[in-house]
């Protein structure tokens, strides 16, 4: 048995270049953390009363905004509302595909008022905003690919909302069941690396254990070559990433994922958003994409 020299052999082999990746210019919606705070707990990451350094939160958020701009993307800003400390997590306010926005209906009363603020703002951008009948938290639980939308359920967004979104946006929604409360939104359990709208096929990274058995099977069927993330990186919010198809903006702390992305031909762009982690969110949570 010659088992021990396998690793040395792998390490000595020259690294194969990953597949060619192509960036596409995006438009993002973001909301400054002017009123960010942790005054209630609606996910296991939140500790009400924890010290929040607002200046630090604002500086980190501005770095994220300027990172997008320096990559050539457009950022639209939604004005923050007093009394809505979670509004910085702009991804939750709607699901925008082309000229239509499927509005949010938040699960927890603490966030109810955010939905109307998003709807009004999206209307000023010229979008057709549809008020939802069912509980859904926008891009927190809906991730858009070229051919389908992945929908999370189990903690926040309902299955009825998946059906509603599919009808309104005229795209199939694949429902995925989340089972670990630490990964209460789809966008903390799964990250879209390539939406499949360009030349390359859709590509995702995810944490299998965050999903029910049947949803793990759905994901394995749909994305047999997906990047599987470690628990440590997922707990560092590594999957809460934003990709333009080539450059992947992700939390600095997700080190293995960062290395794995390079091996797949992506360019990782680490950003530290640690102050906002106190609210249970990171990069993707702060970023609503207006999908073309
Ligand atoms: N405190 C917020 C909540 O629990 C965080 C939302 C994070 N957003 C996200 N897209 N995962 O609702």
PDB file of C-alpha atoms and ligand atoms in Angstrom:
ATOM      1  CA  UNK A   1       0.000   0.000   0.000  1.00  0.00           C
ATOM      2  CA  UNK A   2       1.464   3.344  -1.013  1.00  0.00           C
ATOM      3  CA  UNK A   3      -0.935   5.795   0.468  1.00  0.00           C
ATOM      4  CA  UNK A   4       1.317   8.304   2.118  1.00  0.00           C
ATOM      5  CA  UNK A   5       2.973   9.815  -0.933  1.00  0.00           C
ATOM      6  CA  UNK A   6      -0.340  10.799  -2.555  1.00  0.00           C
ATOM      7  CA  UNK A   7      -0.381  14.262  -1.025  1.00  0.00           C
ATOM      8  CA  UNK A   8       3.196  14.986  -2.023  1.00  0.00           C
ATOM      9  CA  UNK A   9       2.325  13.955  -5.555  1.00  0.00           C
ATOM     10  CA  UNK A  10      -0.695  16.264  -5.660  1.00  0.00           C
ATOM     11  CA  UNK A  11       1.276  19.159  -4.205  1.00  0.00           C
ATOM     12  CA  UNK A  12       4.096  18.721  -6.698  1.00  0.00           C
ATOM     13  CA  UNK A  13       1.767  18.703  -9.701  1.00  0.00           C
ATOM     14  CA  UNK A  14       1.695  22.125 -11.404  1.00  0.00           C
ATOM     15  CA  UNK A  15      -1.620  23.925 -10.711  1.00  0.00           C
ATOM     16  CA  UNK A  16      -3.962  23.706 -13.660  1.00  0.00           C
ATOM     17  CA  UNK A  17      -5.430  27.063 -14.631  1.00  0.00           C
ATOM     18  CA  UNK A  18      -9.152  27.332 -13.872  1.00  0.00           C
ATOM     19  CA  UNK A  19     -11.702  27.851 -16.632  1.00  0.00           C
ATOM     20  CA  UNK A  20     -11.890  31.314 -18.214  1.00  0.00           C
ATOM     21  CA  UNK A  21     -14.357  33.586 -16.428  1.00  0.00           C
ATOM     22  CA  UNK A  22     -16.009  36.685 -17.816  1.00  0.00           C
ATOM     23  CA  UNK A  23     -17.308  39.591 -15.730  1.00  0.00           C
ATOM     24  CA  UNK A  24     -20.578  41.356 -16.580  1.00  0.00           C
ATOM     25  CA  UNK A  25     -21.380  44.868 -15.397  1.00  0.00           C
ATOM     26  CA  UNK A  26     -24.102  44.923 -12.735  1.00  0.00           C
ATOM     27  CA  UNK A  27     -26.398  47.373 -10.999  1.00  0.00           C
ATOM     28  CA  UNK A  28     -26.688  47.054  -7.235  1.00  0.00           C
ATOM     29  CA  UNK A  29     -28.949  48.636  -4.628  1.00  0.00           C
ATOM     30  CA  UNK A  30     -27.458  49.465  -1.231  1.00  0.00           C
ATOM     31  CA  UNK A  31     -28.633  51.249   1.922  1.00  0.00           C
ATOM     32  CA  UNK A  32     -26.130  53.012   4.237  1.00  0.00           C
ATOM     33  CA  UNK A  33     -25.991  51.708   7.848  1.00  0.00           C
ATOM     34  CA  UNK A  34     -26.897  55.147   9.245  1.00  0.00           C
ATOM     35  CA  UNK A  35     -29.354  53.652  11.732  1.00  0.00           C
ATOM     36  CA  UNK A  36     -27.782  50.208  12.063  1.00  0.00           C
ATOM     37  CA  UNK A  37     -28.106  48.688  15.540  1.00  0.00           C
ATOM     38  CA  UNK A  38     -28.938  45.412  17.272  1.00  0.00           C
ATOM     39  CA  UNK A  39     -32.064  46.131  19.302  1.00  0.00           C
ATOM     40  CA  UNK A  40     -33.895  42.824  18.778  1.00  0.00           C
ATOM     41  CA  UNK A  41     -32.959  39.238  17.903  1.00  0.00           C
ATOM     42  CA  UNK A  42     -34.596  37.602  14.890  1.00  0.00           C
ATOM     43  CA  UNK A  43     -31.695  35.334  13.999  1.00  0.00           C
ATOM     44  CA  UNK A  44     -29.141  33.456  16.176  1.00  0.00           C
ATOM     45  CA  UNK A  45     -26.344  35.932  15.374  1.00  0.00           C
ATOM     46  CA  UNK A  46     -28.053  38.922  16.981  1.00  0.00           C
ATOM     47  CA  UNK A  47     -27.307  39.821  20.625  1.00  0.00           C
ATOM     48  CA  UNK A  48     -29.495  42.777  21.557  1.00  0.00           C
ATOM     49  CA  UNK A  49     -27.551  45.466  23.399  1.00  0.00           C
ATOM     50  CA  UNK A  50     -24.197  44.454  21.929  1.00  0.00           C
ATOM     51  CA  UNK A  51     -21.908  47.438  21.328  1.00  0.00           C
ATOM     52  CA  UNK A  52     -22.234  48.574  17.741  1.00  0.00           C
ATOM     53  CA  UNK A  53     -19.540  50.865  16.366  1.00  0.00           C
ATOM     54  CA  UNK A  54     -21.520  52.899  13.833  1.00  0.00           C
ATOM     55  CA  UNK A  55     -18.471  54.658  12.390  1.00  0.00           C
ATOM     56  CA  UNK A  56     -16.804  51.325  11.801  1.00  0.00           C
ATOM     57  CA  UNK A  57     -19.977  49.900  10.227  1.00  0.00           C
ATOM     58  CA  UNK A  58     -20.218  52.935   7.945  1.00  0.00           C
ATOM     59  CA  UNK A  59     -16.553  52.806   6.913  1.00  0.00           C
ATOM     60  CA  UNK A  60     -16.758  49.084   6.134  1.00  0.00           C
ATOM     61  CA  UNK A  61     -19.957  49.602   4.156  1.00  0.00           C
ATOM     62  CA  UNK A  62     -18.396  52.452   2.166  1.00  0.00           C
ATOM     63  CA  UNK A  63     -15.434  50.231   1.311  1.00  0.00           C
ATOM     64  CA  UNK A  64     -17.899  47.658  -0.060  1.00  0.00           C
ATOM     65  CA  UNK A  65     -19.718  50.329  -2.122  1.00  0.00           C
ATOM     66  CA  UNK A  66     -16.436  51.685  -3.507  1.00  0.00           C
ATOM     67  CA  UNK A  67     -15.245  48.149  -4.252  1.00  0.00           C
ATOM     68  CA  UNK A  68     -18.265  47.651  -6.520  1.00  0.00           C
ATOM     69  CA  UNK A  69     -17.699  51.012  -8.184  1.00  0.00           C
ATOM     70  CA  UNK A  70     -14.020  50.328  -8.750  1.00  0.00           C
ATOM     71  CA  UNK A  71     -14.995  47.050 -10.452  1.00  0.00           C
ATOM     72  CA  UNK A  72     -17.137  49.097 -12.853  1.00  0.00           C
ATOM     73  CA  UNK A  73     -20.551  48.368 -11.339  1.00  0.00           C
ATOM     74  CA  UNK A  74     -23.310  50.860 -10.687  1.00  0.00           C
ATOM     75  CA  UNK A  75     -24.631  51.391  -7.156  1.00  0.00           C
ATOM     76  CA  UNK A  76     -28.048  52.945  -6.462  1.00  0.00           C
ATOM     77  CA  UNK A  77     -28.571  54.128  -2.903  1.00  0.00           C
ATOM     78  CA  UNK A  78     -31.723  53.650  -0.899  1.00  0.00           C
ATOM     79  CA  UNK A  79     -32.127  56.228   1.893  1.00  0.00           C
ATOM     80  CA  UNK A  80     -31.938  54.696   5.409  1.00  0.00           C
ATOM     81  CA  UNK A  81     -34.993  55.074   7.661  1.00  0.00           C
ATOM     82  CA  UNK A  82     -34.752  55.880  11.377  1.00  0.00           C
ATOM     83  CA  UNK A  83     -36.126  53.047  13.523  1.00  0.00           C
ATOM     84  CA  UNK A  84     -35.202  50.374  10.915  1.00  0.00           C
ATOM     85  CA  UNK A  85     -31.812  49.120  12.139  1.00  0.00           C
ATOM     86  CA  UNK A  86     -31.725  46.180   9.683  1.00  0.00           C
ATOM     87  CA  UNK A  87     -32.315  48.256   6.579  1.00  0.00           C
ATOM     88  CA  UNK A  88     -28.637  48.103   5.660  1.00  0.00           C
ATOM     89  CA  UNK A  89     -29.437  44.525   4.582  1.00  0.00           C
ATOM     90  CA  UNK A  90     -30.883  45.850   1.342  1.00  0.00           C
ATOM     91  CA  UNK A  91     -31.007  42.460  -0.385  1.00  0.00           C
ATOM     92  CA  UNK A  92     -34.111  41.611   1.611  1.00  0.00           C
ATOM     93  CA  UNK A  93     -36.275  44.439   0.245  1.00  0.00           C
ATOM     94  CA  UNK A  94     -37.306  42.937  -3.104  1.00  0.00           C
ATOM     95  CA  UNK A  95     -36.415  40.634  -5.971  1.00  0.00           C
ATOM     96  CA  UNK A  96     -35.730  42.661  -9.118  1.00  0.00           C
ATOM     97  CA  UNK A  97     -35.665  40.960 -12.511  1.00  0.00           C
ATOM     98  CA  UNK A  98     -35.580  43.240 -15.562  1.00  0.00           C
ATOM     99  CA  UNK A  99     -38.193  46.010 -15.143  1.00  0.00           C
ATOM    100  CA  UNK A 100     -40.180  44.240 -12.451  1.00  0.00           C
ATOM    101  CA  UNK A 101     -39.702  44.122  -8.700  1.00  0.00           C
ATOM    102  CA  UNK A 102     -41.441  41.463  -6.632  1.00  0.00           C
ATOM    103  CA  UNK A 103     -41.793  43.304  -3.328  1.00  0.00           C
ATOM    104  CA  UNK A 104     -40.872  41.883   0.066  1.00  0.00           C
ATOM    105  CA  UNK A 105     -43.188  40.995   2.927  1.00  0.00           C
ATOM    106  CA  UNK A 106     -41.031  40.489   5.998  1.00  0.00           C
ATOM    107  CA  UNK A 107     -41.603  37.609   8.410  1.00  0.00           C
ATOM    108  CA  UNK A 108     -40.880  39.605  11.581  1.00  0.00           C
ATOM    109  CA  UNK A 109     -42.867  42.710  12.593  1.00  0.00           C
ATOM    110  CA  UNK A 110     -39.622  44.538  13.447  1.00  0.00           C
ATOM    111  CA  UNK A 111     -38.837  44.734   9.733  1.00  0.00           C
ATOM    112  CA  UNK A 112     -42.350  45.194   8.258  1.00  0.00           C
ATOM    113  CA  UNK A 113     -41.908  48.899   7.534  1.00  0.00           C
ATOM    114  CA  UNK A 114     -38.869  48.305   5.343  1.00  0.00           C
ATOM    115  CA  UNK A 115     -40.958  46.809   2.532  1.00  0.00           C
ATOM    116  CA  UNK A 116     -42.825  50.041   1.738  1.00  0.00           C
ATOM    117  CA  UNK A 117     -39.614  52.082   1.815  1.00  0.00           C
ATOM    118  CA  UNK A 118     -38.083  49.729  -0.740  1.00  0.00           C
ATOM    119  CA  UNK A 119     -41.197  49.749  -2.919  1.00  0.00           C
ATOM    120  CA  UNK A 120     -41.330  53.559  -3.040  1.00  0.00           C
ATOM    121  CA  UNK A 121     -37.639  53.782  -3.849  1.00  0.00           C
ATOM    122  CA  UNK A 122     -37.810  51.107  -6.575  1.00  0.00           C
ATOM    123  CA  UNK A 123     -40.722  52.963  -8.160  1.00  0.00           C
ATOM    124  CA  UNK A 124     -38.621  56.122  -8.370  1.00  0.00           C
ATOM    125  CA  UNK A 125     -36.091  54.035 -10.333  1.00  0.00           C
ATOM    126  CA  UNK A 126     -38.854  53.319 -12.861  1.00  0.00           C
ATOM    127  CA  UNK A 127     -39.571  49.724 -11.875  1.00  0.00           C
ATOM    128  CA  UNK A 128     -42.963  48.053 -11.871  1.00  0.00           C
ATOM    129  CA  UNK A 129     -43.242  47.068  -8.191  1.00  0.00           C
ATOM    130  CA  UNK A 130     -45.666  44.256  -7.391  1.00  0.00           C
ATOM    131  CA  UNK A 131     -46.949  43.994  -3.835  1.00  0.00           C
ATOM    132  CA  UNK A 132     -46.698  40.397  -2.635  1.00  0.00           C
ATOM    133  CA  UNK A 133     -49.453  38.359  -1.016  1.00  0.00           C
ATOM    134  CA  UNK A 134     -47.015  35.993   0.671  1.00  0.00           C
ATOM    135  CA  UNK A 135     -44.187  36.288   3.184  1.00  0.00           C
ATOM    136  CA  UNK A 136     -40.854  36.608   1.407  1.00  0.00           C
ATOM    137  CA  UNK A 137     -37.589  38.390   2.114  1.00  0.00           C
ATOM    138  CA  UNK A 138     -36.499  39.323  -1.389  1.00  0.00           C
ATOM    139  CA  UNK A 139     -33.001  38.392  -2.412  1.00  0.00           C
ATOM    140  CA  UNK A 140     -32.291  37.018   1.033  1.00  0.00           C
ATOM    141  CA  UNK A 141     -34.162  33.907  -0.125  1.00  0.00           C
ATOM    142  CA  UNK A 142     -34.284  34.285  -3.917  1.00  0.00           C
ATOM    143  CA  UNK A 143     -31.112  33.896  -5.967  1.00  0.00           C
ATOM    144  CA  UNK A 144     -31.459  34.498  -9.681  1.00  0.00           C
ATOM    145  CA  UNK A 145     -29.778  32.429 -12.370  1.00  0.00           C
ATOM    146  CA  UNK A 146     -30.239  32.804 -16.114  1.00  0.00           C
ATOM    147  CA  UNK A 147     -32.643  29.905 -16.455  1.00  0.00           C
ATOM    148  CA  UNK A 148     -34.227  29.691 -13.010  1.00  0.00           C
ATOM    149  CA  UNK A 149     -34.510  31.265  -9.599  1.00  0.00           C
ATOM    150  CA  UNK A 150     -33.361  29.372  -6.513  1.00  0.00           C
ATOM    151  CA  UNK A 151     -35.805  29.930  -3.653  1.00  0.00           C
ATOM    152  CA  UNK A 152     -35.031  29.329   0.017  1.00  0.00           C
ATOM    153  CA  UNK A 153     -37.698  28.379   2.536  1.00  0.00           C
ATOM    154  CA  UNK A 154     -37.855  27.021   6.078  1.00  0.00           C
ATOM    155  CA  UNK A 155     -37.245  30.105   8.207  1.00  0.00           C
ATOM    156  CA  UNK A 156     -38.469  33.238   6.435  1.00  0.00           C
ATOM    157  CA  UNK A 157     -39.826  32.982   2.881  1.00  0.00           C
ATOM    158  CA  UNK A 158     -42.828  30.690   2.303  1.00  0.00           C
ATOM    159  CA  UNK A 159     -43.384  28.135  -0.457  1.00  0.00           C
ATOM    160  CA  UNK A 160     -46.433  30.135  -1.513  1.00  0.00           C
ATOM    161  CA  UNK A 161     -44.096  33.039  -2.199  1.00  0.00           C
ATOM    162  CA  UNK A 162     -41.980  30.807  -4.442  1.00  0.00           C
ATOM    163  CA  UNK A 163     -45.065  30.110  -6.556  1.00  0.00           C
ATOM    164  CA  UNK A 164     -46.023  33.773  -6.535  1.00  0.00           C
ATOM    165  CA  UNK A 165     -42.521  34.856  -7.647  1.00  0.00           C
ATOM    166  CA  UNK A 166     -42.461  32.262 -10.443  1.00  0.00           C
ATOM    167  CA  UNK A 167     -45.812  33.515 -11.762  1.00  0.00           C
ATOM    168  CA  UNK A 168     -44.954  37.207 -11.532  1.00  0.00           C
ATOM    169  CA  UNK A 169     -41.471  36.955 -12.982  1.00  0.00           C
ATOM    170  CA  UNK A 170     -42.300  34.156 -15.404  1.00  0.00           C
ATOM    171  CA  UNK A 171     -39.310  32.054 -14.379  1.00  0.00           C
ATOM    172  CA  UNK A 172     -39.160  28.656 -12.726  1.00  0.00           C
ATOM    173  CA  UNK A 173     -38.370  28.765  -9.019  1.00  0.00           C
ATOM    174  CA  UNK A 174     -36.558  25.751  -7.551  1.00  0.00           C
ATOM    175  CA  UNK A 175     -37.500  25.465  -3.878  1.00  0.00           C
ATOM    176  CA  UNK A 176     -34.751  24.603  -1.406  1.00  0.00           C
ATOM    177  CA  UNK A 177     -35.415  23.854   2.240  1.00  0.00           C
ATOM    178  CA  UNK A 178     -33.099  25.359   4.850  1.00  0.00           C
ATOM    179  CA  UNK A 179     -32.753  23.426   8.124  1.00  0.00           C
ATOM    180  CA  UNK A 180     -30.081  25.148  10.246  1.00  0.00           C
ATOM    181  CA  UNK A 181     -31.233  28.386  11.949  1.00  0.00           C
ATOM    182  CA  UNK A 182     -27.752  29.891  11.657  1.00  0.00           C
ATOM    183  CA  UNK A 183     -28.295  29.805   7.899  1.00  0.00           C
ATOM    184  CA  UNK A 184     -31.778  31.263   8.001  1.00  0.00           C
ATOM    185  CA  UNK A 185     -31.693  32.837   4.525  1.00  0.00           C
ATOM    186  CA  UNK A 186     -30.665  31.139   1.290  1.00  0.00           C
ATOM    187  CA  UNK A 187     -27.978  33.776   0.696  1.00  0.00           C
ATOM    188  CA  UNK A 188     -26.005  32.682   3.747  1.00  0.00           C
ATOM    189  CA  UNK A 189     -26.090  28.997   2.690  1.00  0.00           C
ATOM    190  CA  UNK A 190     -25.467  29.347  -1.041  1.00  0.00           C
ATOM    191  CA  UNK A 191     -23.587  31.827  -3.219  1.00  0.00           C
ATOM    192  CA  UNK A 192     -23.985  32.303  -6.970  1.00  0.00           C
ATOM    193  CA  UNK A 193     -20.557  32.427  -8.615  1.00  0.00           C
ATOM    194  CA  UNK A 194     -21.800  32.517 -12.193  1.00  0.00           C
ATOM    195  CA  UNK A 195     -25.468  33.029 -13.034  1.00  0.00           C
ATOM    196  CA  UNK A 196     -25.077  31.214 -16.357  1.00  0.00           C
ATOM    197  CA  UNK A 197     -26.246  34.266 -18.305  1.00  0.00           C
ATOM    198  CA  UNK A 198     -22.952  34.523 -20.185  1.00  0.00           C
ATOM    199  CA  UNK A 199     -20.819  31.911 -21.891  1.00  0.00           C
ATOM    200  CA  UNK A 200     -20.109  29.718 -18.876  1.00  0.00           C
ATOM    201  CA  UNK A 201     -22.700  27.441 -17.249  1.00  0.00           C
ATOM    202  CA  UNK A 202     -24.205  28.455 -13.923  1.00  0.00           C
ATOM    203  CA  UNK A 203     -21.865  27.832 -11.009  1.00  0.00           C
ATOM    204  CA  UNK A 204     -22.570  27.968  -7.292  1.00  0.00           C
ATOM    205  CA  UNK A 205     -20.940  27.390  -3.907  1.00  0.00           C
ATOM    206  CA  UNK A 206     -22.972  26.035  -0.993  1.00  0.00           C
ATOM    207  CA  UNK A 207     -22.989  24.363   2.392  1.00  0.00           C
ATOM    208  CA  UNK A 208     -24.789  21.014   1.933  1.00  0.00           C
ATOM    209  CA  UNK A 209     -25.569  20.611   5.669  1.00  0.00           C
ATOM    210  CA  UNK A 210     -27.630  23.808   5.642  1.00  0.00           C
ATOM    211  CA  UNK A 211     -30.245  22.028   3.468  1.00  0.00           C
ATOM    212  CA  UNK A 212     -32.701  19.186   4.024  1.00  0.00           C
ATOM    213  CA  UNK A 213     -31.813  15.793   2.559  1.00  0.00           C
ATOM    214  CA  UNK A 214     -34.101  16.217  -0.440  1.00  0.00           C
ATOM    215  CA  UNK A 215     -32.799  19.704  -1.157  1.00  0.00           C
ATOM    216  CA  UNK A 216     -29.234  18.421  -0.980  1.00  0.00           C
ATOM    217  CA  UNK A 217     -30.247  15.949  -3.657  1.00  0.00           C
ATOM    218  CA  UNK A 218     -31.834  18.692  -5.752  1.00  0.00           C
ATOM    219  CA  UNK A 219     -28.632  20.714  -5.564  1.00  0.00           C
ATOM    220  CA  UNK A 220     -26.439  17.718  -6.392  1.00  0.00           C
ATOM    221  CA  UNK A 221     -28.617  16.962  -9.437  1.00  0.00           C
ATOM    222  CA  UNK A 222     -28.641  20.528 -10.708  1.00  0.00           C
ATOM    223  CA  UNK A 223     -25.045  21.444  -9.889  1.00  0.00           C
ATOM    224  CA  UNK A 224     -22.915  18.274  -9.763  1.00  0.00           C
ATOM    225  CA  UNK A 225     -19.703  20.336 -10.002  1.00  0.00           C
ATOM    226  CA  UNK A 226     -20.642  22.942  -7.402  1.00  0.00           C
ATOM    227  CA  UNK A 227     -18.094  24.169  -4.901  1.00  0.00           C
ATOM    228  CA  UNK A 228     -18.861  22.758  -1.463  1.00  0.00           C
ATOM    229  CA  UNK A 229     -17.993  25.151   1.307  1.00  0.00           C
ATOM    230  CA  UNK A 230     -16.614  24.186   4.725  1.00  0.00           C
ATOM    231  CA  UNK A 231     -18.658  24.806   7.865  1.00  0.00           C
ATOM    232  CA  UNK A 232     -15.979  27.219   9.133  1.00  0.00           C
ATOM    233  CA  UNK A 233     -16.155  29.358   6.023  1.00  0.00           C
ATOM    234  CA  UNK A 234     -19.948  29.277   5.999  1.00  0.00           C
ATOM    235  CA  UNK A 235     -19.961  30.389   9.651  1.00  0.00           C
ATOM    236  CA  UNK A 236     -17.691  33.267   8.597  1.00  0.00           C
ATOM    237  CA  UNK A 237     -20.473  34.200   6.100  1.00  0.00           C
ATOM    238  CA  UNK A 238     -18.242  33.146   3.216  1.00  0.00           C
ATOM    239  CA  UNK A 239     -21.240  32.168   1.070  1.00  0.00           C
ATOM    240  CA  UNK A 240     -22.789  35.599   1.496  1.00  0.00           C
ATOM    241  CA  UNK A 241     -20.866  36.670  -1.589  1.00  0.00           C
ATOM    242  CA  UNK A 242     -21.473  38.808  -4.664  1.00  0.00           C
ATOM    243  CA  UNK A 243     -19.998  37.759  -8.000  1.00  0.00           C
ATOM    244  CA  UNK A 244     -20.012  39.454 -11.394  1.00  0.00           C
ATOM    245  CA  UNK A 245     -19.079  36.192 -13.075  1.00  0.00           C
ATOM    246  CA  UNK A 246     -15.367  36.718 -12.528  1.00  0.00           C
ATOM    247  CA  UNK A 247     -14.646  38.906  -9.516  1.00  0.00           C
ATOM    248  CA  UNK A 248     -16.119  37.479  -6.320  1.00  0.00           C
ATOM    249  CA  UNK A 249     -16.548  39.896  -3.422  1.00  0.00           C
ATOM    250  CA  UNK A 250     -16.596  37.864  -0.201  1.00  0.00           C
ATOM    251  CA  UNK A 251     -15.819  38.238   3.512  1.00  0.00           C
ATOM    252  CA  UNK A 252     -12.099  38.350   4.318  1.00  0.00           C
ATOM    253  CA  UNK A 253     -12.428  35.609   6.952  1.00  0.00           C
ATOM    254  CA  UNK A 254     -13.498  32.898   4.457  1.00  0.00           C
ATOM    255  CA  UNK A 255      -9.970  31.747   3.664  1.00  0.00           C
ATOM    256  CA  UNK A 256     -10.464  28.241   2.233  1.00  0.00           C
ATOM    257  CA  UNK A 257     -13.264  29.461   0.015  1.00  0.00           C
ATOM    258  CA  UNK A 258     -11.053  32.301  -1.220  1.00  0.00           C
ATOM    259  CA  UNK A 259      -8.352  29.815  -2.213  1.00  0.00           C
ATOM    260  CA  UNK A 260     -10.876  27.462  -3.830  1.00  0.00           C
ATOM    261  CA  UNK A 261     -12.290  30.309  -5.928  1.00  0.00           C
ATOM    262  CA  UNK A 262      -8.860  31.072  -7.347  1.00  0.00           C
ATOM    263  CA  UNK A 263      -8.512  27.434  -8.369  1.00  0.00           C
ATOM    264  CA  UNK A 264     -11.807  27.730 -10.280  1.00  0.00           C
ATOM    265  CA  UNK A 265     -10.658  30.752 -12.285  1.00  0.00           C
ATOM    266  CA  UNK A 266     -12.337  33.468 -10.233  1.00  0.00           C
ATOM    267  CA  UNK A 267     -10.651  36.508  -8.717  1.00  0.00           C
ATOM    268  CA  UNK A 268     -11.578  36.764  -5.037  1.00  0.00           C
ATOM    269  CA  UNK A 269     -12.030  40.300  -3.720  1.00  0.00           C
ATOM    270  CA  UNK A 270     -12.039  40.036   0.100  1.00  0.00           C
ATOM    271  CA  UNK A 271     -13.860  42.760   2.020  1.00  0.00           C
ATOM    272  CA  UNK A 272     -14.197  43.022   5.813  1.00  0.00           C
ATOM    273  CA  UNK A 273     -17.776  43.695   6.877  1.00  0.00           C
ATOM    274  CA  UNK A 274     -17.371  42.315  10.400  1.00  0.00           C
ATOM    275  CA  UNK A 275     -19.325  45.070  12.189  1.00  0.00           C
ATOM    276  CA  UNK A 276     -22.480  44.157  10.275  1.00  0.00           C
ATOM    277  CA  UNK A 277     -22.075  40.515  11.281  1.00  0.00           C
ATOM    278  CA  UNK A 278     -23.600  41.600  14.592  1.00  0.00           C
ATOM    279  CA  UNK A 279     -26.900  41.877  12.730  1.00  0.00           C
ATOM    280  CA  UNK A 280     -26.417  38.482  11.114  1.00  0.00           C
ATOM    281  CA  UNK A 281     -25.484  39.677   7.655  1.00  0.00           C
ATOM    282  CA  UNK A 282     -22.566  40.356   5.370  1.00  0.00           C
ATOM    283  CA  UNK A 283     -21.768  41.247   1.777  1.00  0.00           C
ATOM    284  CA  UNK A 284     -24.658  39.770  -0.197  1.00  0.00           C
ATOM    285  CA  UNK A 285     -27.157  40.818   2.487  1.00  0.00           C
ATOM    286  CA  UNK A 286     -26.097  44.439   1.919  1.00  0.00           C
ATOM    287  CA  UNK A 287     -26.438  44.147  -1.846  1.00  0.00           C
ATOM    288  CA  UNK A 288     -29.619  43.904  -3.906  1.00  0.00           C
ATOM    289  CA  UNK A 289     -28.874  43.118  -7.518  1.00  0.00           C
ATOM    290  CA  UNK A 290     -31.118  44.574 -10.194  1.00  0.00           C
ATOM    291  CA  UNK A 291     -30.996  41.603 -12.561  1.00  0.00           C
ATOM    292  CA  UNK A 292     -30.925  42.465 -16.253  1.00  0.00           C
TER     293      UNK A 292
HETATM  294  N1  LIG B   1     -30.930  41.039  10.990  1.00  0.00           N
HETATM  295  C1  LIG B   1     -31.381  40.725   9.678  1.00  0.00           C
HETATM  296  C2  LIG B   1     -32.467  39.681   9.743  1.00  0.00           C
HETATM  297  O1  LIG B   1     -32.358  38.756  10.502  1.00  0.00           O
HETATM  298  C3  LIG B   1     -30.258  40.268   8.814  1.00  0.00           C
HETATM  299  C4  LIG B   1     -30.635  40.063   7.383  1.00  0.00           C
HETATM  300  C5  LIG B   1     -29.523  39.564   6.552  1.00  0.00           C
HETATM  301  N2  LIG B   1     -29.865  39.571   5.184  1.00  0.00           N
HETATM  302  C6  LIG B   1     -29.668  38.562   4.324  1.00  0.00           C
HETATM  303  N3  LIG B   1     -29.899  38.799   3.059  1.00  0.00           N
HETATM  304  N4  LIG B   1     -29.334  37.388   4.702  1.00  0.00           N
HETATM  305  O2  LIG B   1     -33.449  39.745   9.049  1.00  0.00           O
END
